[in-house]
Every structure is written in structure tokens, then in C-alpha cells.
Amino acid sequence: MDLIKMAREMGKEIQATEAYKAYEAAKKANDEDEALQNGINEFNLKRMALNQEMQKEEKDSAKLQALNEELQEIYTKVMGNENMMAYNIAKQDLDDMMQKINAILVMCVNGEDPDTCEIPEHSCTGSCSTCGGCH
């Protein structure tokens, strides 16, 4: 079996996991949550208004502060939505699974034994810019 075909098979297996199914269900629930979508749209509009105000040469600090407070309030409301919270948990679970898979593949590419390589017990953020070095 060639590697591309194997990768496609792995993709099918990933899509069959509970983590993937939970992520897809949470994403669908978010998309169908009208109040959440309105909140996200409101957040984006408020963020654009804040950015426009920040671009002005004559900045109105009171207006900037008010816009920032409104933006924070909307953000808190959006992130506190039960569908958004479920989505964030499902997304993190899926991301964790994918990081483990990627870690194993990288270890194998670096010469580790595919049957015995162990995933390090550390919390990789996925961002090399914050990393002190590879395991």
C-alpha cells in the first residue's frame, strides 16, 4: 500500500473516532445556533469599529474605552454560550488527538521505532515560537 493511500485510510479512521464525531456535532450545533451566530457577527462588527477608531489620527480615548468594554462584554457572552463551550472542548480533544498522531509520525521520521516510540508527557502548544526545544 502506498503512503498516500495509507494517509487516506488514516483520515477515514480519524473521522470514525468519537473525538471527530463530537467535534463535527459541536460545529453543527454552533452553526445552527442563531443567537451564537448573531453574537459572533456583533463581535466582528464591534472589533471593526474599534479598529477603525484606533486608526484615526485624533483618537477619542473615551470612545476607544467604551468600544473595548463592549467588545469584551460580547466576547464573554459568545464564549459563555453552551454550544461554544462544547465546541471548544470538542476542538481541544480533536487537536490533542492530532498532536499525538503528528508526534508519533515525527518521531518515526526522526528514526524512532514505530512500535515502541512513546509520546512525551509534556504540553506542546503547537507553536514553536514558545517552545524551549524539542523533547
Coordinates of C-alpha atoms in Angstrom, one line a residue:
M1 CA 0.0 0.0 0.0
D2 CA 1.5 3.4 -0.9
L3 CA 1.8 6.2 1.7
I4 CA -0.9 8.4 0.2
K5 CA -3.4 5.6 0.2
M6 CA -2.4 4.8 3.8
A7 CA -2.9 8.5 4.8
R8 CA -6.4 8.5 3.2
E9 CA -7.2 5.3 5.2
M10 CA -5.9 7.1 8.4
G11 CA -8.1 10.0 7.5
K12 CA -11.1 7.7 7.4
E13 CA -10.2 6.2 10.7
I14 CA -9.8 9.7 12.3
Q15 CA -13.2 10.6 11.0
A16 CA -14.6 7.4 12.7
T17 CA -13.3 8.4 16.1
E18 CA -15.6 9.8 18.9
A19 CA -13.4 12.9 19.1
Y20 CA -14.0 13.7 15.5
K21 CA -17.8 12.9 15.7
A22 CA -18.1 15.1 18.8
Y23 CA -16.3 18.0 17.0
E24 CA -18.5 17.8 14.0
A25 CA -21.6 17.7 16.1
A26 CA -20.5 20.7 18.1
K27 CA -19.6 22.6 15.0
K28 CA -23.0 21.9 13.5
A29 CA -24.7 23.0 16.8
N30 CA -22.7 26.3 16.6
D31 CA -23.7 26.9 13.0
E32 CA -27.3 26.3 13.8
D33 CA -27.3 28.5 17.0
E34 CA -28.8 31.7 15.8
A35 CA -28.1 33.6 19.0
L36 CA -24.4 32.5 18.9
Q37 CA -24.0 33.4 15.2
N38 CA -25.6 36.8 15.9
G39 CA -23.1 37.3 18.8
I40 CA -20.2 36.4 16.6
N41 CA -21.3 38.8 14.0
E42 CA -21.8 41.5 16.6
F43 CA -18.3 40.8 18.0
N44 CA -16.8 41.1 14.5
L45 CA -18.6 44.4 13.8
K46 CA -17.6 45.8 17.1
R47 CA -14.0 44.8 16.5
M48 CA -14.0 46.5 13.1
A49 CA -15.4 49.7 14.8
L50 CA -12.7 49.5 17.4
N51 CA -10.0 49.1 14.7
Q52 CA -11.4 52.0 12.7
E53 CA -11.4 54.2 15.8
M54 CA -7.8 53.1 16.6
Q55 CA -6.7 54.1 13.0
K56 CA -7.9 57.7 13.4
E57 CA -5.2 60.3 13.9
E58 CA -7.3 62.0 16.5
K59 CA -8.2 59.2 18.8
D60 CA -11.1 59.6 21.3
S61 CA -9.9 57.7 24.3
A62 CA -13.4 57.6 25.9
K63 CA -14.9 56.1 22.7
L64 CA -12.0 53.6 22.5
Q65 CA -12.5 52.5 26.1
A66 CA -16.3 52.2 25.5
L67 CA -15.8 50.1 22.4
N68 CA -13.3 47.9 24.1
E69 CA -15.6 47.3 27.0
E70 CA -18.4 46.5 24.7
L71 CA -16.2 44.1 22.7
Q72 CA -15.1 42.4 25.9
E73 CA -18.8 42.0 27.0
I74 CA -19.8 40.5 23.7
Y75 CA -16.8 38.2 23.8
T76 CA -17.7 37.0 27.3
K77 CA -21.3 36.3 26.1
V78 CA -20.1 34.4 23.0
M79 CA -17.6 32.3 24.9
G80 CA -20.1 31.6 27.6
N81 CA -22.6 30.2 25.1
E82 CA -23.1 26.5 25.9
N83 CA -22.7 25.5 22.3
M84 CA -19.4 27.5 22.0
M85 CA -18.2 25.9 25.2
A86 CA -19.0 22.4 23.9
Y87 CA -17.3 23.2 20.6
N88 CA -14.1 24.4 22.4
I89 CA -13.9 21.2 24.4
A90 CA -14.5 19.0 21.3
K91 CA -12.0 21.0 19.3
Q92 CA -9.4 20.7 22.0
D93 CA -10.0 16.9 22.2
L94 CA -9.6 16.6 18.5
D95 CA -6.5 18.8 18.5
D96 CA -4.9 16.7 21.3
M97 CA -5.5 13.5 19.3
M98 CA -4.0 15.0 16.2
Q99 CA -1.0 16.3 18.1
K100 CA -0.4 12.8 19.4
I101 CA -0.6 11.3 15.9
N102 CA 1.7 14.0 14.5
A103 CA 4.2 13.4 17.3
I104 CA 4.4 9.7 16.5
L105 CA 4.9 10.4 12.8
V106 CA 7.6 13.0 13.5
M107 CA 9.4 10.5 15.9
C108 CA 9.2 7.9 13.2
V109 CA 10.6 10.3 10.6
N110 CA 13.4 11.0 13.1
G111 CA 14.3 7.3 13.3
E112 CA 12.4 6.1 16.3
D113 CA 10.9 2.6 16.3
P114 CA 7.2 3.0 15.2
D115 CA 6.2 0.1 17.5
T116 CA 7.9 1.5 20.7
C117 CA 8.1 5.2 20.4
E118 CA 6.4 6.9 23.2
I119 CA 4.6 10.3 23.2
P120 CA 6.4 12.6 25.6
E121 CA 4.4 13.7 28.7
H122 CA 4.6 17.4 28.1
S123 CA 2.2 20.1 27.0
C124 CA 3.2 21.2 23.5
T125 CA 1.2 24.2 22.4
G126 CA 1.9 23.5 18.7
S127 CA 3.7 26.9 18.5
C128 CA 7.5 26.6 18.1
S129 CA 7.9 30.2 19.0
T130 CA 7.0 29.5 22.6
C131 CA 9.0 26.2 22.8
G132 CA 12.2 25.8 24.7
G133 CA 13.2 22.9 22.5
C134 CA 12.1 19.6 21.3
H135 CA 11.8 16.6 23.6

